[in-house]
């Protein structure tokens, strides 16, 4: 560890010990949902789960340090303390607690996006808390490995359900359920050949090291994993859109890399022209037996040409019907449009990721390349049928912008989510059970369209009170981590449901759980992020 890092660590511990001696600061106030947001569903204040007594602030300072070999520790950079400007996020509110007598069905589209988590990481790295409206809780939870078994042989997906109490509530009547969907793995050498069309924003707003230069370095990694029969096309757009690489086989890495290295910022941002030309190239390179995907690399800004999102989204939806899906990859801070990037991916039957550094590029384009490219389910939906005789109330944690009407679950015309090979999706539910009642808590249904046969498939799984763990510490460690990650996200979101909770308590639980799980850089980094968020919290 460098002298500079030692000095910083000593200084931080001094401040923390001084704070502990003087008494912990009061937790930051959280914002209750506006009265106009689903007022009929919010229970009275006494109905909200009461927070347990949080650990003292000393628990945070005395906890074991994270792995000194983590990437974050070895590549420490002082925060810029620059608050990003012109960031576009959308507040989707917070899901209510729902009485099962009124509605016992919970229905949503599956979502493997992770952009919200890496945006948070970038904010904290620069010395700022993420805006509450940027937090999508499910994307925090799904950033982490869940430890699910592979589906049974000859089955595309497996449903996994577990549950138990939460350390963040007092009463035994409140339980957390983890509903997991795990897709089958595809070995990299077995994935289908891919026709990839990169649509790259090279406008003036991309002229930063963490934008266009990071795009170039990220795509270098991807080229290493190409099959010889894959093809790559590249379209760029500034004021105008143009082709800089016609469909080129993956075996010709030199030509592909030369095109990538040639990228230079130019003009203003004509996103519509870039997307239109990108899809035109995708149809030209179309592989009827393979993967056909447009990958948009941008900061999400559209300020020239047709800038109305509805026009661009209509173009994207039309091309999905022709067999081309869209993945969006966000880059940069300041003047970044998270809303548009997520909408593009949702309407393009793809997913949205945000790359803040080369570790995330490696994760997306090397470690998870098969899942990034190959789709194994279209229009994937989940419906959880809660038993009103056992469950009094339930709340879906996150997925606010992926909600579906209950009668949409078996409507095959309704657009939902896409899942890639090996991907998993996790949803957490907080449920309030009737006392002294046993029986089936819920039945989980999953429906999806097979991208090869176009057939719609449905599977289901029951979950019984006997399967609940009686103690949080005895539950599956992956379940425990998901609950802790969700609480962290809800605190940053200033959710009504995290009122009274604390980052110190979250950190205390995360440290304990880290000893139960295989050592990994992501968990070590998560503990660092909790600490950084704590230091920035008033």
XYZ file of C-alpha atoms in Angstrom:
538
model
C 0.000 0.000 0.000
C 1.412 3.414 -0.899
C 2.273 6.167 1.636
C -0.556 8.228 0.183
C -3.071 5.397 0.740
C -1.816 4.827 4.305
C -2.242 8.513 5.077
C -5.745 8.521 3.640
C -6.760 5.393 5.600
C -5.382 6.816 8.885
C -7.236 10.071 8.281
C -10.503 8.271 7.575
C -10.177 6.118 10.734
C -9.444 9.238 12.838
C -12.597 10.957 11.560
C -14.649 7.828 12.122
C -13.406 7.321 15.679
C -14.007 10.987 16.454
C -17.577 10.647 15.141
C -18.149 7.546 17.271
C -16.922 9.381 20.357
C -19.262 12.295 19.757
C -22.294 10.204 18.956
C -23.645 8.960 15.603
C -25.284 11.441 13.312
C -28.986 11.071 12.784
C -29.863 9.036 9.689
C -30.667 10.993 6.566
C -34.354 11.675 6.133
C -36.122 9.532 3.592
C -38.871 10.714 1.341
C -42.231 9.029 1.650
C -44.110 8.359 -1.596
C -46.101 11.288 -2.868
C -49.765 11.148 -1.990
C -50.624 10.898 -5.658
C -48.581 7.717 -6.132
C -50.909 4.717 -5.669
C -52.396 6.059 -2.371
C -54.802 3.164 -1.972
C -52.013 0.615 -1.691
C -49.780 2.132 0.958
C -50.530 0.762 4.426
C -50.645 2.916 7.502
C -47.309 3.729 9.093
C -47.873 1.025 11.705
C -48.137 -1.549 8.902
C -44.596 -0.940 7.650
C -42.045 -3.403 9.011
C -40.253 -1.848 11.954
C -36.507 -1.511 11.634
C -34.343 -3.399 14.061
C -31.855 -1.512 16.167
C -28.895 -0.700 13.925
C -25.363 -1.504 15.025
C -23.370 1.308 16.527
C -21.140 3.235 14.215
C -18.189 1.446 15.793
C -19.262 -1.738 14.017
C -18.387 -0.084 10.732
C -14.893 0.964 11.742
C -14.103 -2.305 13.510
C -15.219 -4.572 10.673
C -12.495 -6.498 8.845
C -11.091 -4.688 5.832
C -12.027 -5.942 2.384
C -9.583 -8.004 0.366
C -6.366 -5.985 -0.078
C -5.911 -7.686 -3.440
C -9.138 -6.237 -4.859
C -8.879 -4.178 -8.016
C -10.337 -1.134 -6.307
C -7.699 -1.196 -3.565
C -4.832 -1.546 -6.011
C -6.043 1.123 -8.402
C -7.127 3.800 -5.934
C -7.716 7.188 -7.494
C -8.736 10.223 -5.437
C -12.381 11.184 -6.076
C -12.932 14.131 -8.379
C -15.791 15.446 -6.184
C -17.326 16.777 -9.396
C -21.112 16.498 -9.389
C -22.204 15.312 -12.868
C -24.402 17.752 -14.783
C -27.337 17.133 -17.146
C -27.934 13.542 -16.057
C -31.283 12.129 -17.162
C -32.951 9.621 -14.839
C -36.600 8.788 -14.234
C -38.276 8.214 -10.888
C -40.566 5.198 -11.205
C -41.668 5.381 -7.572
C -41.621 2.511 -5.102
C -43.808 -0.571 -5.214
C -46.583 -0.638 -2.595
C -47.484 -3.396 -0.193
C -50.582 -5.115 -1.587
C -53.316 -6.962 0.257
C -53.723 -10.451 -1.227
C -57.492 -10.251 -0.775
C -57.470 -7.334 -3.215
C -54.933 -8.804 -5.688
C -53.110 -12.103 -5.154
C -51.198 -11.976 -8.466
C -47.904 -10.167 -9.052
C -46.802 -10.000 -12.698
C -43.696 -8.481 -14.260
C -41.358 -8.751 -17.229
C -37.952 -10.233 -16.527
C -35.004 -7.871 -16.730
C -31.249 -8.620 -16.768
C -30.147 -4.971 -16.936
C -27.339 -3.938 -14.578
C -26.691 -0.333 -15.639
C -28.102 1.192 -12.459
C -25.513 -0.568 -10.282
C -22.476 0.486 -12.297
C -23.764 4.059 -12.536
C -23.904 4.074 -8.722
C -20.351 2.785 -8.603
C -19.178 5.550 -10.903
C -20.881 8.213 -8.781
C -19.250 6.928 -5.610
C -15.878 6.635 -7.297
C -16.126 10.352 -8.089
C -17.058 11.224 -4.513
C -20.824 11.638 -4.960
C -23.928 9.772 -3.867
C -26.034 8.568 -6.799
C -29.329 10.410 -7.312
C -32.186 8.439 -5.703
C -34.043 8.336 -9.028
C -31.085 6.527 -10.631
C -31.522 3.523 -8.333
C -33.381 0.513 -9.722
C -33.202 -1.997 -6.907
C -33.530 -5.118 -9.055
C -30.465 -4.105 -11.086
C -28.388 -3.929 -7.915
C -29.548 -7.396 -6.851
C -29.033 -8.918 -10.289
C -25.508 -7.584 -10.611
C -24.429 -10.342 -8.205
C -23.968 -14.074 -8.695
C -26.896 -15.944 -7.136
C -25.517 -19.483 -6.870
C -28.481 -21.192 -8.552
C -28.025 -24.696 -9.933
C -28.236 -25.186 -13.670
C -31.710 -26.176 -14.912
C -32.519 -29.873 -15.250
C -31.334 -31.566 -18.433
C -33.287 -30.639 -21.548
C -34.966 -27.737 -19.754
C -34.219 -24.130 -20.689
C -34.926 -22.636 -17.257
C -35.179 -23.569 -13.629
C -37.230 -21.763 -10.972
C -35.681 -21.472 -7.521
C -37.409 -20.089 -4.422
C -36.115 -19.674 -0.888
C -36.829 -17.361 1.991
C -36.577 -16.389 5.616
C -36.662 -13.404 7.932
C -34.795 -10.190 7.236
C -32.357 -8.576 9.672
C -33.918 -5.234 8.819
C -37.358 -6.019 10.317
C -38.373 -7.013 13.847
C -41.440 -9.182 13.497
C -41.434 -12.859 12.524
C -44.567 -12.274 10.460
C -42.502 -10.481 7.824
C -40.454 -12.744 5.564
C -38.336 -12.195 2.463
C -38.689 -14.484 -0.542
C -36.080 -14.840 -3.272
C -37.564 -15.922 -6.596
C -34.835 -16.955 -9.007
C -34.869 -17.814 -12.690
C -31.749 -19.538 -14.057
C -31.173 -20.059 -17.773
C -29.153 -22.916 -19.202
C -25.470 -22.402 -19.866
C -24.012 -22.319 -23.362
C -20.299 -23.002 -23.604
C -18.513 -20.310 -25.586
C -17.468 -22.780 -28.280
C -21.104 -23.925 -28.598
C -22.781 -20.529 -28.973
C -24.307 -19.644 -32.305
C -22.411 -17.561 -34.828
C -23.191 -13.889 -34.401
C -23.787 -11.076 -36.876
C -22.922 -8.042 -34.757
C -23.494 -4.460 -35.834
C -21.942 -1.822 -33.613
C -23.553 1.598 -33.737
C -21.100 3.973 -32.097
C -21.741 7.556 -31.068
C -18.695 9.599 -32.113
C -20.244 13.036 -31.570
C -18.388 15.766 -29.725
C -19.992 14.773 -26.395
C -18.103 11.450 -26.624
C -14.696 13.150 -26.753
C -13.588 11.980 -23.311
C -11.379 9.201 -22.036
C -14.314 7.546 -20.230
C -16.446 7.693 -23.360
C -15.098 7.111 -26.867
C -11.660 6.012 -25.683
C -13.279 3.538 -23.265
C -15.511 2.307 -26.111
C -12.421 1.575 -28.197
C -10.631 -0.263 -25.403
C -13.788 -2.249 -24.583
C -14.282 -3.367 -28.181
C -10.681 -4.512 -28.325
C -11.561 -7.039 -25.627
C -14.609 -8.213 -27.516
C -12.622 -8.848 -30.707
C -10.512 -11.379 -28.808
C -13.593 -13.539 -28.196
C -14.999 -13.583 -31.728
C -15.537 -16.801 -33.646
C -14.065 -16.960 -37.128
C -17.610 -17.251 -38.543
C -18.931 -14.238 -36.625
C -19.249 -10.979 -38.534
C -18.756 -7.429 -37.315
C -20.071 -4.262 -38.929
C -19.473 -0.770 -37.551
C -21.618 2.315 -38.072
C -20.695 5.644 -36.516
C -22.765 8.755 -36.130
C -22.076 12.371 -35.332
C -23.922 14.963 -37.404
C -24.380 12.223 -40.007
C -24.187 8.447 -39.940
C -21.741 6.454 -42.025
C -20.355 2.947 -42.348
C -16.712 2.513 -41.381
C -16.678 -1.302 -41.509
C -18.707 -3.500 -43.821
C -19.608 -6.987 -42.528
C -16.219 -8.530 -41.757
C -15.545 -12.086 -40.517
C -14.271 -12.515 -36.995
C -11.190 -14.243 -38.379
C -10.048 -10.891 -39.806
C -9.296 -9.304 -36.444
C -6.712 -6.940 -37.900
C -9.258 -5.195 -40.133
C -11.796 -4.964 -37.293
C -9.251 -3.503 -34.888
C -8.050 -1.009 -37.492
C -11.618 0.275 -37.839
C -11.954 0.536 -34.052
C -8.666 2.413 -33.679
C -9.771 4.906 -36.346
C -12.714 6.211 -34.281
C -12.509 9.958 -33.681
C -15.080 12.431 -32.259
C -16.953 14.497 -34.832
C -20.033 16.705 -35.051
C -23.268 16.722 -33.057
C -25.482 13.764 -32.133
C -27.814 12.375 -34.799
C -28.829 9.198 -32.971
C -31.777 8.488 -35.258
C -29.571 8.423 -38.370
C -27.081 6.126 -36.623
C -29.718 3.662 -35.475
C -31.441 3.591 -38.872
C -28.174 2.926 -40.699
C -27.157 0.387 -38.066
C -30.287 -1.663 -38.616
C -29.812 -1.413 -42.376
C -26.342 -2.901 -41.969
C -27.701 -5.572 -39.616
C -30.196 -6.689 -42.253
C -27.410 -6.768 -44.835
C -25.313 -9.039 -42.571
C -28.331 -11.049 -41.370
C -27.598 -14.659 -40.429
C -30.854 -16.649 -40.477
C -29.287 -19.461 -38.436
C -27.392 -17.272 -35.981
C -27.500 -14.291 -33.642
C -28.396 -10.916 -35.120
C -27.742 -8.061 -32.757
C -27.187 -4.324 -32.899
C -25.012 -3.012 -30.067
C -25.388 0.722 -29.427
C -22.458 2.391 -27.631
C -23.423 5.904 -26.577
C -24.055 8.417 -23.816
C -27.731 8.356 -24.797
C -27.861 11.934 -26.088
C -29.866 12.792 -29.220
C -29.694 16.464 -30.170
C -29.763 16.539 -33.983
C -32.047 15.112 -36.643
C -35.162 13.387 -35.306
C -34.689 13.659 -31.547
C -38.118 12.507 -30.387
C -37.677 9.175 -28.609
C -41.018 7.808 -29.881
C -39.797 7.975 -33.471
C -36.569 6.123 -32.692
C -38.358 3.571 -30.491
C -40.826 2.819 -33.286
C -37.918 1.999 -35.603
C -36.382 -0.280 -32.975
C -39.637 -2.175 -32.332
C -40.152 -2.740 -36.043
C -36.735 -4.360 -36.451
C -37.344 -6.760 -33.539
C -40.086 -8.310 -35.661
C -37.488 -8.938 -38.380
C -35.219 -10.845 -35.992
C -32.691 -8.194 -34.925
C -32.313 -7.419 -31.226
C -30.658 -4.413 -29.588
C -28.246 -4.149 -26.684
C -27.364 -0.703 -25.361
C -24.068 -0.005 -23.602
C -23.746 3.349 -21.845
C -20.555 5.324 -21.359
C -19.642 8.548 -19.581
C -20.951 10.985 -17.009
C -22.222 14.543 -17.510
C -24.939 14.916 -20.124
C -25.804 11.205 -19.906
C -29.299 9.898 -20.683
C -29.968 6.746 -18.659
C -33.690 6.849 -19.478
C -33.217 6.694 -23.237
C -30.599 3.955 -23.099
C -32.866 1.760 -20.993
C -35.902 2.440 -23.210
C -33.934 1.575 -26.330
C -32.900 -1.800 -24.880
C -36.367 -2.640 -23.532
C -38.013 -1.913 -26.868
C -35.269 -3.703 -28.792
C -35.724 -6.976 -26.868
C -32.248 -6.585 -25.450
C -30.591 -5.451 -22.262
C -28.881 -2.339 -20.983
C -25.450 -2.218 -19.371
C -23.239 0.660 -18.335
C -19.448 0.425 -18.608
C -17.553 2.605 -16.159
C -14.151 0.927 -16.421
C -12.269 -1.908 -18.090
C -13.294 -4.401 -15.411
C -16.909 -3.964 -16.442
C -15.943 -4.222 -20.131
C -14.225 -7.546 -19.384
C -17.255 -8.764 -17.454
C -19.603 -7.968 -20.341
C -17.492 -8.848 -23.377
C -15.304 -11.702 -22.101
C -16.658 -13.328 -18.928
C -20.312 -13.250 -20.043
C -19.889 -13.121 -23.796
C -22.199 -16.074 -24.540
C -25.029 -14.516 -22.534
C -24.313 -11.086 -24.008
C -24.758 -12.441 -27.528
C -27.067 -15.470 -27.458
C -30.720 -15.137 -26.488
C -32.460 -18.196 -25.058
C -35.819 -16.585 -24.184
C -37.941 -13.833 -25.662
C -40.835 -12.103 -23.909
C -39.982 -13.733 -20.589
C -42.496 -13.028 -17.796
C -43.090 -14.108 -14.238
C -46.352 -14.274 -12.341
C -46.402 -15.054 -8.625
C -49.741 -16.302 -7.281
C -49.825 -15.666 -3.518
C -52.080 -17.799 -1.338
C -54.512 -15.408 0.443
C -55.015 -17.969 3.228
C -51.314 -17.799 4.182
C -50.092 -14.409 2.938
C -51.751 -11.230 4.189
C -49.665 -8.756 2.169
C -46.765 -8.792 -0.287
C -44.425 -6.283 -1.879
C -42.254 -6.771 -4.961
C -38.870 -5.159 -4.291
C -37.921 -3.241 -7.424
C -39.090 -3.911 -11.005
C -41.269 -0.770 -10.807
C -40.872 -0.054 -14.520
C -41.328 -3.696 -15.582
C -44.815 -4.248 -14.143
C -47.395 -5.995 -16.315
C -51.143 -6.327 -15.981
C -52.058 -9.723 -14.541
C -54.007 -10.701 -17.648
C -50.927 -9.940 -19.797
C -49.101 -12.973 -18.458
C -50.654 -15.385 -20.935
C -51.134 -12.827 -23.696
C -48.427 -13.801 -26.187
C -48.660 -10.454 -27.974
C -47.385 -8.553 -24.918
C -43.720 -7.576 -25.109
C -41.639 -8.563 -22.095
C -37.959 -9.332 -21.395
C -35.087 -11.109 -23.091
C -32.743 -13.522 -21.306
C -29.327 -14.556 -22.549
C -27.606 -17.914 -22.160
C -26.534 -18.576 -18.586
C -28.215 -15.447 -17.262
C -30.192 -15.488 -14.048
C -32.872 -13.089 -12.834
C -33.804 -12.619 -9.192
C -36.831 -10.913 -7.683
C -37.278 -10.331 -3.965
C -40.634 -10.163 -2.232
C -41.380 -8.974 1.254
C -44.397 -10.886 2.549
C -46.456 -10.633 5.718
C -47.803 -14.012 6.808
C -50.794 -14.779 8.969
C -49.654 -16.026 12.385
C -49.716 -19.755 13.107
C -50.783 -20.601 9.535
C -48.987 -23.170 7.405
C -49.363 -24.089 3.769
C -48.370 -23.051 0.284
C -47.124 -19.460 0.276
C -47.098 -18.947 -3.475
C -46.841 -20.567 -6.878
C -44.318 -19.035 -9.260
C -45.090 -19.214 -12.979
C -42.660 -18.360 -15.757
C -43.568 -17.945 -19.434
C -41.300 -17.285 -22.424
C -41.057 -17.681 -26.171
C -38.364 -19.980 -27.536
C -36.379 -17.881 -30.036
C -35.740 -20.893 -32.301
C -39.140 -22.608 -32.396
C -41.265 -19.525 -31.579
C -43.246 -21.728 -29.189
C -44.419 -20.308 -25.852
C -43.371 -22.390 -22.855
C -44.628 -22.182 -19.264
C -43.245 -23.756 -16.078
C -44.158 -23.349 -12.396
C -43.009 -24.073 -8.854
C -44.713 -24.023 -5.440
C -43.162 -22.671 -2.245
C -44.364 -23.812 1.193
C -44.036 -22.309 4.678
C -42.050 -25.403 5.712
C -39.302 -24.309 3.302
C -38.738 -20.976 5.074
C -35.654 -20.647 7.226
C -36.364 -19.628 10.813
C -33.170 -17.530 11.158
C -31.671 -15.170 8.602
C -28.146 -16.347 9.427
C -29.123 -19.948 8.600
C -30.488 -19.127 5.147
C -28.599 -19.644 1.895
C -25.711 -17.113 1.878
C -26.681 -15.973 -1.628
C -30.195 -15.257 -0.349
C -28.696 -13.299 2.550
C -26.552 -11.241 0.208
C -29.501 -10.434 -2.056
C -31.486 -9.120 0.916
C -28.550 -6.967 2.045
C -27.874 -5.616 -1.460
C -31.560 -4.724 -1.830
C -31.559 -2.885 1.503
C -28.479 -0.927 0.420
C -30.238 0.045 -2.810
C -33.446 1.037 -1.015
C -31.478 3.281 1.349
C -29.800 5.019 -1.593
C -33.196 5.280 -3.294
C -34.594 6.878 -0.103
C -37.373 4.351 -0.219
C -40.214 4.612 2.256
C -39.566 0.965 3.115
C -35.969 1.618 4.219
C -36.961 4.372 6.614
C -34.984 3.912 9.810
C -32.490 1.529 8.222
C -28.796 2.360 8.152
C -25.743 1.793 5.987
C -23.838 0.793 9.119
C -26.240 -2.111 9.638
C -25.999 -3.060 5.947
C -22.208 -3.030 6.146
C -22.206 -5.139 9.314
C -24.316 -7.811 7.584
C -22.282 -7.650 4.352
C -19.021 -8.293 6.224
C -20.518 -11.300 7.994
C -21.946 -12.731 4.768
C -18.672 -12.235 2.906
C -17.142 -14.883 5.151
C -19.795 -17.397 4.031
C -19.319 -16.924 0.295
C -16.425 -17.734 -2.022
C -13.980 -14.837 -2.062
C -14.643 -12.630 -5.050
C -13.735 -9.141 -6.143
C -17.346 -8.055 -6.633
C -18.254 -8.703 -2.987
C -15.095 -7.022 -1.727
C -15.863 -4.008 -3.871
C -19.473 -3.952 -2.623
C -18.273 -3.585 0.967
C -16.008 -0.730 -0.131
C -18.957 0.944 -1.865
C -21.095 0.716 1.281
C -18.340 2.456 3.230
C -17.943 5.153 0.594
C -21.706 5.764 0.547
C -21.710 5.949 4.355
C -18.961 8.578 4.409
C -20.933 10.670 1.906
C -24.232 10.401 3.801
C -25.132 13.364 5.967
